[in-house]
């Protein structure tokens, strides 16, 4: 039997007045599908196959995070906290509440921001079971009301939304194997990333311009006159320089910067500020970075700017985790380290030189002492 992500009652079995968060790990929970009965199965039937999987993934994360509980009176606080963590329920750390309908609608709306689907972004999270079918159909979903969809889970797909018009709604997440696959990223949205074409380094000259995050207006005609053939933008950071956790990972001007770059028909790279000091912090950074890469796949690769003061052993653990994620997302041979000499001394480069490209930042470099070969137009060539 399949499973559902079910937000249905507070810690007392009531609907209002409970404490924020999931007090007994049962307020929002993964449980077996049941014949409630249901009046409708609401399914996304558009061309983007990533949508249903991401709906299911976020629903699973919400059910597994005990910071998210049930309370009709505070049903919008889940959405408020979801916005602060770049729409990743697993990263919510402040106790908050949803009810069945606001939880489902918040997840759909979050998918809209993650995958840049305007119709989903406009979903009204104030909806309820009596009107949410209309809300979702207007956003591009289809309502399946034939009996065979309602009395069994045999025809259901992960990401389907089950609806009883009067009492309840929930999200179908598939079998236990589906859940395991979703959580291991095997079924996360990947087409945006894995479809990046292989890089032919001979297409590029060696000049790449790194853009300050505050800059939004660039004269691309002069950029091209200077033989600059690509741009580097900051993807974002989860922790600021004082190690305060940011409410949004993606840097605020990235959409504008990339949009203008693409209008100028130039490829771009992204770099991510890595300030993680532990495996847990690095995992949170990776999860937040994923959504940026899904929306903005960089043809010139993703680069890690290590900005912590960790030991070599600690950095090895952090870099290993990043590399494993990047390979899963389709970035094998398309990732690099964007670091200075001091940081390089705190990394076991011998271990990573076959996995990462190296972009060594050195403002004091003497170009006259560089071998001519290094000036050839091979952007990703790493010299020992």
mmCIF file of C-alpha atoms in Angstrom:
data_model
loop_
_atom_site.group_PDB
_atom_site.id
_atom_site.type_symbol
_atom_site.label_atom_id
_atom_site.label_comp_id
_atom_site.label_asym_id
_atom_site.label_seq_id
_atom_site.Cartn_x
_atom_site.Cartn_y
_atom_site.Cartn_z
ATOM 1 C CA UNK A 1 0.000 0.000 0.000
ATOM 2 C CA UNK A 2 1.104 3.544 -0.739
ATOM 3 C CA UNK A 3 1.734 6.324 1.756
ATOM 4 C CA UNK A 4 0.404 9.822 2.333
ATOM 5 C CA UNK A 5 1.869 12.901 4.011
ATOM 6 C CA UNK A 6 -0.914 13.707 6.443
ATOM 7 C CA UNK A 7 -1.398 16.845 8.553
ATOM 8 C CA UNK A 8 -4.540 16.131 10.537
ATOM 9 C CA UNK A 9 -4.639 16.952 14.283
ATOM 10 C CA UNK A 10 -2.671 18.459 17.159
ATOM 11 C CA UNK A 11 -0.993 16.636 20.045
ATOM 12 C CA UNK A 12 -4.327 16.390 21.900
ATOM 13 C CA UNK A 13 -6.295 15.100 18.928
ATOM 14 C CA UNK A 14 -7.881 18.542 18.593
ATOM 15 C CA UNK A 15 -7.827 21.134 15.820
ATOM 16 C CA UNK A 16 -6.963 24.361 17.676
ATOM 17 C CA UNK A 17 -4.967 25.503 20.646
ATOM 18 C CA UNK A 18 -2.043 23.079 20.661
ATOM 19 C CA UNK A 19 1.591 24.014 21.122
ATOM 20 C CA UNK A 20 3.588 25.081 18.037
ATOM 21 C CA UNK A 21 5.479 22.273 16.350
ATOM 22 C CA UNK A 22 4.782 18.552 16.198
ATOM 23 C CA UNK A 23 4.672 17.588 19.877
ATOM 24 C CA UNK A 24 4.220 13.844 19.381
ATOM 25 C CA UNK A 25 5.610 13.291 15.857
ATOM 26 C CA UNK A 26 2.069 12.532 14.751
ATOM 27 C CA UNK A 27 0.578 15.903 13.890
ATOM 28 C CA UNK A 28 2.087 15.868 10.385
ATOM 29 C CA UNK A 29 3.149 12.322 9.593
ATOM 30 C CA UNK A 30 3.758 9.763 6.854
ATOM 31 C CA UNK A 31 1.061 7.104 7.120
ATOM 32 C CA UNK A 32 -0.617 4.480 4.897
ATOM 33 C CA UNK A 33 -3.146 5.633 2.296
ATOM 34 C CA UNK A 34 -6.759 5.278 3.423
ATOM 35 C CA UNK A 35 -10.170 5.390 1.777
ATOM 36 C CA UNK A 36 -11.522 8.434 3.613
ATOM 37 C CA UNK A 37 -13.632 8.653 1.237
ATOM 38 C CA UNK A 38 -12.126 11.051 -1.306
ATOM 39 C CA UNK A 39 -14.044 13.243 -3.757
ATOM 40 C CA UNK A 40 -11.173 14.193 -6.041
ATOM 41 C CA UNK A 41 -7.558 13.465 -6.898
ATOM 42 C CA UNK A 42 -5.804 16.648 -8.034
ATOM 43 C CA UNK A 43 -2.841 15.942 -10.292
ATOM 44 C CA UNK A 44 -0.362 18.102 -12.136
ATOM 45 C CA UNK A 45 -0.482 16.859 -15.736
ATOM 46 C CA UNK A 46 1.789 19.448 -17.358
ATOM 47 C CA UNK A 47 4.990 18.722 -19.243
ATOM 48 C CA UNK A 48 7.346 19.358 -16.308
ATOM 49 C CA UNK A 49 7.724 15.923 -14.728
ATOM 50 C CA UNK A 50 9.705 17.393 -11.841
ATOM 51 C CA UNK A 51 6.622 19.067 -10.355
ATOM 52 C CA UNK A 52 4.925 15.995 -8.875
ATOM 53 C CA UNK A 53 8.169 14.605 -7.476
ATOM 54 C CA UNK A 54 9.007 17.898 -5.806
ATOM 55 C CA UNK A 55 5.517 18.210 -4.308
ATOM 56 C CA UNK A 56 5.967 14.740 -2.820
ATOM 57 C CA UNK A 57 9.513 15.489 -1.628
ATOM 58 C CA UNK A 58 8.504 18.669 0.207
ATOM 59 C CA UNK A 59 5.501 16.891 1.727
ATOM 60 C CA UNK A 60 7.795 14.167 3.075
ATOM 61 C CA UNK A 61 10.227 16.726 4.488
ATOM 62 C CA UNK A 62 7.369 18.535 6.234
ATOM 63 C CA UNK A 63 6.093 15.314 7.795
ATOM 64 C CA UNK A 64 9.548 14.389 9.047
ATOM 65 C CA UNK A 65 10.315 17.785 10.599
ATOM 66 C CA UNK A 66 8.896 17.974 14.119
ATOM 67 C CA UNK A 67 9.113 21.759 14.059
ATOM 68 C CA UNK A 68 5.963 21.670 11.893
ATOM 69 C CA UNK A 69 2.700 20.835 13.643
ATOM 70 C CA UNK A 70 -1.063 21.219 13.280
ATOM 71 C CA UNK A 71 -3.248 24.114 14.420
ATOM 72 C CA UNK A 72 -6.062 25.714 12.442
ATOM 73 C CA UNK A 73 -5.691 28.949 14.391
ATOM 74 C CA UNK A 74 -2.035 29.397 13.329
ATOM 75 C CA UNK A 75 -2.290 27.627 9.970
ATOM 76 C CA UNK A 76 -0.273 30.219 8.047
ATOM 77 C CA UNK A 77 2.861 30.130 10.195
ATOM 78 C CA UNK A 78 4.209 27.147 8.231
ATOM 79 C CA UNK A 79 4.217 29.260 5.066
ATOM 80 C CA UNK A 80 5.857 32.131 6.923
ATOM 81 C CA UNK A 81 8.709 29.893 8.061
ATOM 82 C CA UNK A 82 8.940 28.108 4.701
ATOM 83 C CA UNK A 83 9.741 31.382 2.970
ATOM 84 C CA UNK A 84 12.611 32.015 5.401
ATOM 85 C CA UNK A 85 14.429 28.777 4.488
ATOM 86 C CA UNK A 86 14.236 29.027 0.707
ATOM 87 C CA UNK A 87 11.140 26.786 0.605
ATOM 88 C CA UNK A 88 12.866 23.735 2.081
ATOM 89 C CA UNK A 89 10.689 22.255 4.901
ATOM 90 C CA UNK A 90 13.575 20.172 6.229
ATOM 91 C CA UNK A 91 15.430 23.378 7.111
ATOM 92 C CA UNK A 92 12.684 24.932 9.265
ATOM 93 C CA UNK A 93 13.969 25.369 12.827
ATOM 94 C CA UNK A 94 11.232 27.563 14.330
ATOM 95 C CA UNK A 95 8.109 25.767 15.640
ATOM 96 C CA UNK A 96 5.189 26.531 13.343
ATOM 97 C CA UNK A 97 1.770 25.247 12.346
ATOM 98 C CA UNK A 98 -0.350 24.310 9.342
ATOM 99 C CA UNK A 99 -3.624 22.562 8.821
ATOM 100 C CA UNK A 100 -4.383 20.108 6.046
ATOM 101 C CA UNK A 101 -5.316 22.621 3.348
ATOM 102 C CA UNK A 102 -2.820 25.381 4.146
ATOM 103 C CA UNK A 103 -0.071 22.773 4.321
ATOM 104 C CA UNK A 104 -0.868 21.389 0.872
ATOM 105 C CA UNK A 105 -1.316 24.815 -0.701
ATOM 106 C CA UNK A 106 1.913 26.105 0.873
ATOM 107 C CA UNK A 107 3.843 23.191 -0.624
ATOM 108 C CA UNK A 108 2.404 23.826 -4.092
ATOM 109 C CA UNK A 109 3.223 27.514 -3.781
ATOM 110 C CA UNK A 110 6.781 26.665 -2.664
ATOM 111 C CA UNK A 111 7.246 24.440 -5.718
ATOM 112 C CA UNK A 112 6.228 27.445 -7.798
ATOM 113 C CA UNK A 113 9.075 29.512 -6.405
ATOM 114 C CA UNK A 114 11.600 26.670 -6.606
ATOM 115 C CA UNK A 115 10.789 25.805 -10.228
ATOM 116 C CA UNK A 116 9.784 29.340 -11.272
ATOM 117 C CA UNK A 117 6.162 28.472 -12.152
ATOM 118 C CA UNK A 118 4.173 31.723 -11.969
ATOM 119 C CA UNK A 119 0.758 30.023 -11.685
ATOM 120 C CA UNK A 120 1.889 28.117 -8.588
ATOM 121 C CA UNK A 121 3.364 31.237 -7.053
ATOM 122 C CA UNK A 122 -0.100 32.829 -7.180
ATOM 123 C CA UNK A 123 -1.778 30.000 -5.243
ATOM 124 C CA UNK A 124 -3.772 31.398 -2.313
ATOM 125 C CA UNK A 125 -2.669 29.629 0.856
ATOM 126 C CA UNK A 126 -5.786 30.949 2.621
ATOM 127 C CA UNK A 127 -7.809 28.403 0.666
ATOM 128 C CA UNK A 128 -9.635 25.512 2.324
ATOM 129 C CA UNK A 129 -10.969 22.109 1.335
ATOM 130 C CA UNK A 130 -14.166 23.622 -0.088
ATOM 131 C CA UNK A 131 -12.426 25.808 -2.676
ATOM 132 C CA UNK A 132 -8.904 24.453 -3.131
ATOM 133 C CA UNK A 133 -9.814 22.232 -6.076
ATOM 134 C CA UNK A 134 -10.708 25.378 -8.017
ATOM 135 C CA UNK A 135 -7.547 27.137 -6.815
ATOM 136 C CA UNK A 136 -5.351 24.285 -8.017
ATOM 137 C CA UNK A 137 -7.177 23.738 -11.316
ATOM 138 C CA UNK A 138 -6.688 27.443 -12.053
ATOM 139 C CA UNK A 139 -2.975 26.916 -11.338
ATOM 140 C CA UNK A 140 -2.724 24.193 -13.988
ATOM 141 C CA UNK A 141 -3.734 21.004 -12.151
ATOM 142 C CA UNK A 142 -6.391 18.525 -13.265
ATOM 143 C CA UNK A 143 -9.153 17.112 -11.042
ATOM 144 C CA UNK A 144 -9.619 13.356 -11.412
ATOM 145 C CA UNK A 145 -12.995 12.267 -10.063
ATOM 146 C CA UNK A 146 -13.538 8.860 -11.652
ATOM 147 C CA UNK A 147 -14.227 6.215 -9.040
ATOM 148 C CA UNK A 148 -11.089 4.172 -9.754
ATOM 149 C CA UNK A 149 -8.897 7.065 -8.531
ATOM 150 C CA UNK A 150 -10.833 7.461 -5.296
ATOM 151 C CA UNK A 151 -11.289 3.944 -3.901
ATOM 152 C CA UNK A 152 -7.723 2.629 -4.265
ATOM 153 C CA UNK A 153 -4.161 3.900 -4.481
ATOM 154 C CA UNK A 154 -3.382 1.702 -7.506
ATOM 155 C CA UNK A 155 -3.602 4.592 -9.990
ATOM 156 C CA UNK A 156 -2.069 7.257 -7.780
ATOM 157 C CA UNK A 157 1.286 8.909 -8.417
ATOM 158 C CA UNK A 158 3.646 10.617 -5.957
ATOM 159 C CA UNK A 159 2.625 14.258 -5.753
ATOM 160 C CA UNK A 160 -1.101 13.619 -6.230
ATOM 161 C CA UNK A 161 -3.318 15.655 -3.898
ATOM 162 C CA UNK A 162 -6.256 13.793 -2.358
ATOM 163 C CA UNK A 163 -9.293 15.887 -1.459
ATOM 164 C CA UNK A 164 -12.481 15.433 0.511
ATOM 165 C CA UNK A 165 -14.460 18.600 -0.199
ATOM 166 C CA UNK A 166 -15.734 18.929 3.370
ATOM 167 C CA UNK A 167 -13.219 17.401 5.748
ATOM 168 C CA UNK A 168 -9.645 16.824 4.602
ATOM 169 C CA UNK A 169 -6.827 16.927 2.071
ATOM 170 C CA UNK A 170 -3.441 15.228 1.941
ATOM 171 C CA UNK A 171 -0.574 14.451 -0.462
ATOM 172 C CA UNK A 172 0.153 10.985 -1.812
ATOM 173 C CA UNK A 173 3.916 10.250 -1.684
ATOM 174 C CA UNK A 174 4.047 6.729 -3.148
ATOM 175 C CA UNK A 175 5.453 3.522 -1.766
ATOM 176 C CA UNK A 176 8.175 3.304 0.866
ATOM 177 C CA UNK A 177 10.660 2.811 -1.975
ATOM 178 C CA UNK A 178 9.405 6.021 -3.598
ATOM 179 C CA UNK A 179 9.863 7.853 -0.299
ATOM 180 C CA UNK A 180 13.390 6.490 0.116
ATOM 181 C CA UNK A 181 14.281 7.484 -3.440
ATOM 182 C CA UNK A 182 12.887 10.976 -3.033
ATOM 183 C CA UNK A 183 14.816 11.537 0.176
ATOM 184 C CA UNK A 184 18.045 10.261 -1.380
ATOM 185 C CA UNK A 185 17.659 12.813 -4.189
ATOM 186 C CA UNK A 186 17.358 10.084 -6.834
ATOM 187 C CA UNK A 187 13.999 11.495 -7.857
ATOM 188 C CA UNK A 188 14.565 15.164 -7.157
ATOM 189 C CA UNK A 189 14.116 17.562 -10.063
ATOM 190 C CA UNK A 190 17.132 16.922 -12.253
ATOM 191 C CA UNK A 191 16.313 17.877 -15.819
ATOM 192 C CA UNK A 192 17.387 21.462 -15.313
ATOM 193 C CA UNK A 193 20.791 20.320 -14.145
ATOM 194 C CA UNK A 194 21.545 17.040 -15.854
ATOM 195 C CA UNK A 195 20.642 18.492 -19.269
ATOM 196 C CA UNK A 196 23.567 20.930 -19.135
ATOM 197 C CA UNK A 197 25.599 20.278 -22.284
ATOM 198 C CA UNK A 198 29.167 19.032 -21.960
ATOM 199 C CA UNK A 199 31.593 21.919 -21.838
ATOM 200 C CA UNK A 200 33.855 22.317 -24.859
ATOM 201 C CA UNK A 201 36.663 24.414 -23.413
ATOM 202 C CA UNK A 202 37.907 25.331 -26.885
ATOM 203 C CA UNK A 203 34.825 27.507 -27.359
ATOM 204 C CA UNK A 204 35.972 30.004 -24.753
ATOM 205 C CA UNK A 205 38.714 32.504 -24.233
ATOM 206 C CA UNK A 206 40.204 32.533 -20.739
ATOM 207 C CA UNK A 207 38.558 35.761 -19.621
ATOM 208 C CA UNK A 208 35.755 35.445 -17.090
ATOM 209 C CA UNK A 209 34.353 38.431 -15.196
ATOM 210 C CA UNK A 210 33.275 37.990 -11.584
ATOM 211 C CA UNK A 211 30.371 40.325 -10.820
ATOM 212 C CA UNK A 212 29.762 41.987 -7.476
ATOM 213 C CA UNK A 213 26.389 40.846 -6.064
ATOM 214 C CA UNK A 214 25.134 44.455 -5.816
ATOM 215 C CA UNK A 215 25.705 45.175 -9.522
ATOM 216 C CA UNK A 216 22.638 44.840 -11.746
ATOM 217 C CA UNK A 217 23.526 47.073 -14.702
ATOM 218 C CA UNK A 218 26.374 45.888 -16.952
ATOM 219 C CA UNK A 219 27.421 47.213 -20.351
ATOM 220 C CA UNK A 220 27.691 43.898 -22.157
ATOM 221 C CA UNK A 221 28.849 45.528 -25.382
ATOM 222 C CA UNK A 222 32.019 46.642 -23.616
ATOM 223 C CA UNK A 223 32.281 43.234 -21.936
ATOM 224 C CA UNK A 224 32.408 41.560 -25.344
ATOM 225 C CA UNK A 225 34.812 44.164 -26.737
ATOM 226 C CA UNK A 226 37.183 43.200 -23.908
ATOM 227 C CA UNK A 227 36.988 39.542 -25.043
ATOM 228 C CA UNK A 228 35.287 38.509 -21.844
ATOM 229 C CA UNK A 229 33.414 35.351 -22.785
ATOM 230 C CA UNK A 230 31.608 34.452 -19.579
ATOM 231 C CA UNK A 231 30.406 35.810 -16.268
ATOM 232 C CA UNK A 232 30.675 34.585 -12.691
ATOM 233 C CA UNK A 233 27.856 35.363 -10.246
ATOM 234 C CA UNK A 234 27.389 34.659 -6.542
ATOM 235 C CA UNK A 235 24.685 32.009 -6.153
ATOM 236 C CA UNK A 236 24.196 32.795 -2.465
ATOM 237 C CA UNK A 237 25.083 31.821 1.060
ATOM 238 C CA UNK A 238 23.240 30.270 3.977
ATOM 239 C CA UNK A 239 25.356 31.963 6.661
ATOM 240 C CA UNK A 240 26.659 35.519 6.620
ATOM 241 C CA UNK A 241 30.190 36.490 7.654
ATOM 242 C CA UNK A 242 29.103 36.565 11.317
ATOM 243 C CA UNK A 243 27.545 33.086 10.987
ATOM 244 C CA UNK A 244 24.007 34.359 11.292
ATOM 245 C CA UNK A 245 21.670 32.171 9.273
ATOM 246 C CA UNK A 246 20.143 34.093 6.393
ATOM 247 C CA UNK A 247 16.413 33.967 5.707
ATOM 248 C CA UNK A 248 17.045 33.422 1.982
ATOM 249 C CA UNK A 249 19.974 31.563 0.447
ATOM 250 C CA UNK A 250 19.934 33.000 -3.057
ATOM 251 C CA UNK A 251 21.518 36.415 -3.402
ATOM 252 C CA UNK A 252 18.836 38.980 -4.119
ATOM 253 C CA UNK A 253 20.059 40.215 -7.520
ATOM 254 C CA UNK A 254 20.837 36.847 -9.077
ATOM 255 C CA UNK A 255 17.694 36.574 -11.203
ATOM 256 C CA UNK A 256 18.349 40.002 -12.719
ATOM 257 C CA UNK A 257 22.057 39.379 -13.244
ATOM 258 C CA UNK A 258 21.517 36.061 -15.007
ATOM 259 C CA UNK A 259 18.634 37.412 -17.071
ATOM 260 C CA UNK A 260 20.784 40.228 -18.448
ATOM 261 C CA UNK A 261 23.691 37.850 -19.048
ATOM 262 C CA UNK A 262 21.528 35.482 -21.084
ATOM 263 C CA UNK A 263 20.092 38.372 -23.113
ATOM 264 C CA UNK A 264 23.681 39.183 -24.040
ATOM 265 C CA UNK A 265 24.127 35.546 -25.120
ATOM 266 C CA UNK A 266 26.969 34.881 -22.667
ATOM 267 C CA UNK A 267 27.374 31.747 -20.528
ATOM 268 C CA UNK A 268 27.831 32.041 -16.790
ATOM 269 C CA UNK A 269 29.288 30.260 -13.804
ATOM 270 C CA UNK A 270 28.023 30.385 -10.228
ATOM 271 C CA UNK A 271 30.021 30.377 -7.027
ATOM 272 C CA UNK A 272 28.635 29.571 -3.600
ATOM 273 C CA UNK A 273 29.986 30.935 -0.342
ATOM 274 C CA UNK A 274 30.700 27.915 1.857
ATOM 275 C CA UNK A 275 30.883 28.865 5.526
ATOM 276 C CA UNK A 276 29.831 25.515 6.981
ATOM 277 C CA UNK A 277 31.848 24.400 10.011
ATOM 278 C CA UNK A 278 30.281 20.953 10.338
ATOM 279 C CA UNK A 279 28.648 18.199 8.332
ATOM 280 C CA UNK A 280 25.198 19.370 9.474
ATOM 281 C CA UNK A 281 25.776 22.957 8.394
ATOM 282 C CA UNK A 282 27.230 21.802 5.071
ATOM 283 C CA UNK A 283 24.194 19.600 4.444
ATOM 284 C CA UNK A 284 21.882 22.563 5.038
ATOM 285 C CA UNK A 285 23.960 24.689 2.649
ATOM 286 C CA UNK A 286 23.808 22.004 -0.039
ATOM 287 C CA UNK A 287 20.048 21.641 0.210
ATOM 288 C CA UNK A 288 19.589 25.386 -0.145
ATOM 289 C CA UNK A 289 22.078 25.602 -3.039
ATOM 290 C CA UNK A 290 20.229 22.884 -4.943
ATOM 291 C CA UNK A 291 17.193 25.058 -5.564
ATOM 292 C CA UNK A 292 19.341 27.828 -7.029
ATOM 293 C CA UNK A 293 21.065 25.402 -9.385
ATOM 294 C CA UNK A 294 17.746 23.891 -10.420
ATOM 295 C CA UNK A 295 16.484 27.304 -11.521
ATOM 296 C CA UNK A 296 19.785 28.609 -12.895
ATOM 297 C CA UNK A 297 21.952 25.754 -14.272
ATOM 298 C CA UNK A 298 25.391 27.305 -14.925
ATOM 299 C CA UNK A 299 26.985 26.225 -18.207
ATOM 300 C CA UNK A 300 30.415 27.180 -16.854
ATOM 301 C CA UNK A 301 30.042 25.144 -13.709
ATOM 302 C CA UNK A 302 29.515 25.621 -9.979
ATOM 303 C CA UNK A 303 32.426 26.812 -7.846
ATOM 304 C CA UNK A 304 32.810 26.537 -4.089
ATOM 305 C CA UNK A 305 34.241 29.558 -2.302
ATOM 306 C CA UNK A 306 35.413 28.126 1.027
ATOM 307 C CA UNK A 307 35.223 30.903 3.631
ATOM 308 C CA UNK A 308 35.496 29.095 6.934
ATOM 309 C CA UNK A 309 38.562 28.650 9.152
ATOM 310 C CA UNK A 310 38.227 24.924 9.593
ATOM 311 C CA UNK A 311 41.045 22.425 9.796
ATOM 312 C CA UNK A 312 42.068 20.335 6.808
ATOM 313 C CA UNK A 313 40.200 17.301 8.169
ATOM 314 C CA UNK A 314 37.024 19.323 8.765
ATOM 315 C CA UNK A 315 37.172 20.866 5.300
ATOM 316 C CA UNK A 316 37.687 17.445 3.737
ATOM 317 C CA UNK A 317 34.435 16.272 5.322
ATOM 318 C CA UNK A 318 32.594 19.359 4.075
ATOM 319 C CA UNK A 319 34.002 19.140 0.552
ATOM 320 C CA UNK A 320 33.254 15.403 0.350
ATOM 321 C CA UNK A 321 29.610 16.110 1.137
ATOM 322 C CA UNK A 322 29.379 18.883 -1.455
ATOM 323 C CA UNK A 323 31.009 16.711 -4.091
ATOM 324 C CA UNK A 324 28.601 13.815 -3.492
ATOM 325 C CA UNK A 325 25.635 16.152 -3.894
ATOM 326 C CA UNK A 326 27.077 17.827 -6.989
ATOM 327 C CA UNK A 327 27.654 14.480 -8.690
ATOM 328 C CA UNK A 328 24.051 13.446 -7.970
ATOM 329 C CA UNK A 329 22.844 16.706 -9.488
ATOM 330 C CA UNK A 330 24.773 16.180 -12.724
ATOM 331 C CA UNK A 331 27.809 18.369 -11.998
ATOM 332 C CA UNK A 332 30.564 15.786 -12.169
ATOM 333 C CA UNK A 333 33.410 17.431 -14.125
ATOM 334 C CA UNK A 334 31.559 20.741 -13.873
ATOM 335 C CA UNK A 335 32.547 21.824 -10.369
ATOM 336 C CA UNK A 336 35.523 23.635 -8.950
ATOM 337 C CA UNK A 337 37.080 25.344 -5.952
ATOM 338 C CA UNK A 338 37.239 29.149 -6.059
ATOM 339 C CA UNK A 339 39.773 29.868 -3.325
ATOM 340 C CA UNK A 340 42.953 31.685 -2.324
ATOM 341 C CA UNK A 341 46.291 30.224 -1.244
ATOM 342 C CA UNK A 342 45.459 30.358 2.458
ATOM 343 C CA UNK A 343 42.328 28.289 1.954
ATOM 344 C CA UNK A 344 44.169 25.910 -0.342
ATOM 345 C CA UNK A 345 46.577 25.179 2.527
ATOM 346 C CA UNK A 346 43.597 23.961 4.596
ATOM 347 C CA UNK A 347 42.406 21.539 1.926
ATOM 348 C CA UNK A 348 43.867 18.189 0.958
ATOM 349 C CA UNK A 349 44.219 19.211 -2.689
ATOM 350 C CA UNK A 350 45.920 15.963 -3.660
ATOM 351 C CA UNK A 351 42.690 14.206 -2.739
ATOM 352 C CA UNK A 352 40.504 16.506 -4.845
ATOM 353 C CA UNK A 353 42.545 17.434 -7.881
ATOM 354 C CA UNK A 354 40.867 14.715 -9.950
ATOM 355 C CA UNK A 355 37.399 15.818 -8.833
ATOM 356 C CA UNK A 356 37.464 19.615 -8.822
ATOM 357 C CA UNK A 357 38.890 22.294 -11.052
ATOM 358 C CA UNK A 358 40.955 24.896 -9.236
ATOM 359 C CA UNK A 359 40.406 28.626 -9.621
ATOM 360 C CA UNK A 360 43.168 30.116 -7.495
ATOM 361 C CA UNK A 361 42.584 33.718 -6.471
ATOM 362 C CA UNK A 362 45.824 35.631 -6.179
ATOM 363 C CA UNK A 363 45.764 39.421 -6.523
ATOM 364 C CA UNK A 364 49.579 39.551 -6.403
ATOM 365 C CA UNK A 365 50.293 37.115 -9.212
ATOM 366 C CA UNK A 366 53.152 38.046 -11.560
ATOM 367 C CA UNK A 367 51.855 37.322 -15.047
ATOM 368 C CA UNK A 368 55.364 37.517 -16.510
ATOM 369 C CA UNK A 369 56.269 34.368 -14.597
ATOM 370 C CA UNK A 370 53.360 32.308 -15.882
ATOM 371 C CA UNK A 371 54.040 29.714 -18.535
ATOM 372 C CA UNK A 372 52.548 30.739 -21.896
ATOM 373 C CA UNK A 373 50.466 27.564 -21.932
ATOM 374 C CA UNK A 374 48.409 28.858 -19.041
ATOM 375 C CA UNK A 375 47.242 31.745 -21.168
ATOM 376 C CA UNK A 376 45.831 29.512 -23.873
ATOM 377 C CA UNK A 377 42.011 29.582 -24.175
ATOM 378 C CA UNK A 378 41.277 26.492 -22.139
ATOM 379 C CA UNK A 379 39.042 27.725 -19.401
ATOM 380 C CA UNK A 380 38.946 24.622 -17.249
ATOM 381 C CA UNK A 381 42.473 23.340 -17.752
ATOM 382 C CA UNK A 382 44.023 22.708 -14.333
ATOM 383 C CA UNK A 383 47.777 22.711 -14.154
ATOM 384 C CA UNK A 384 49.651 20.702 -11.513
#
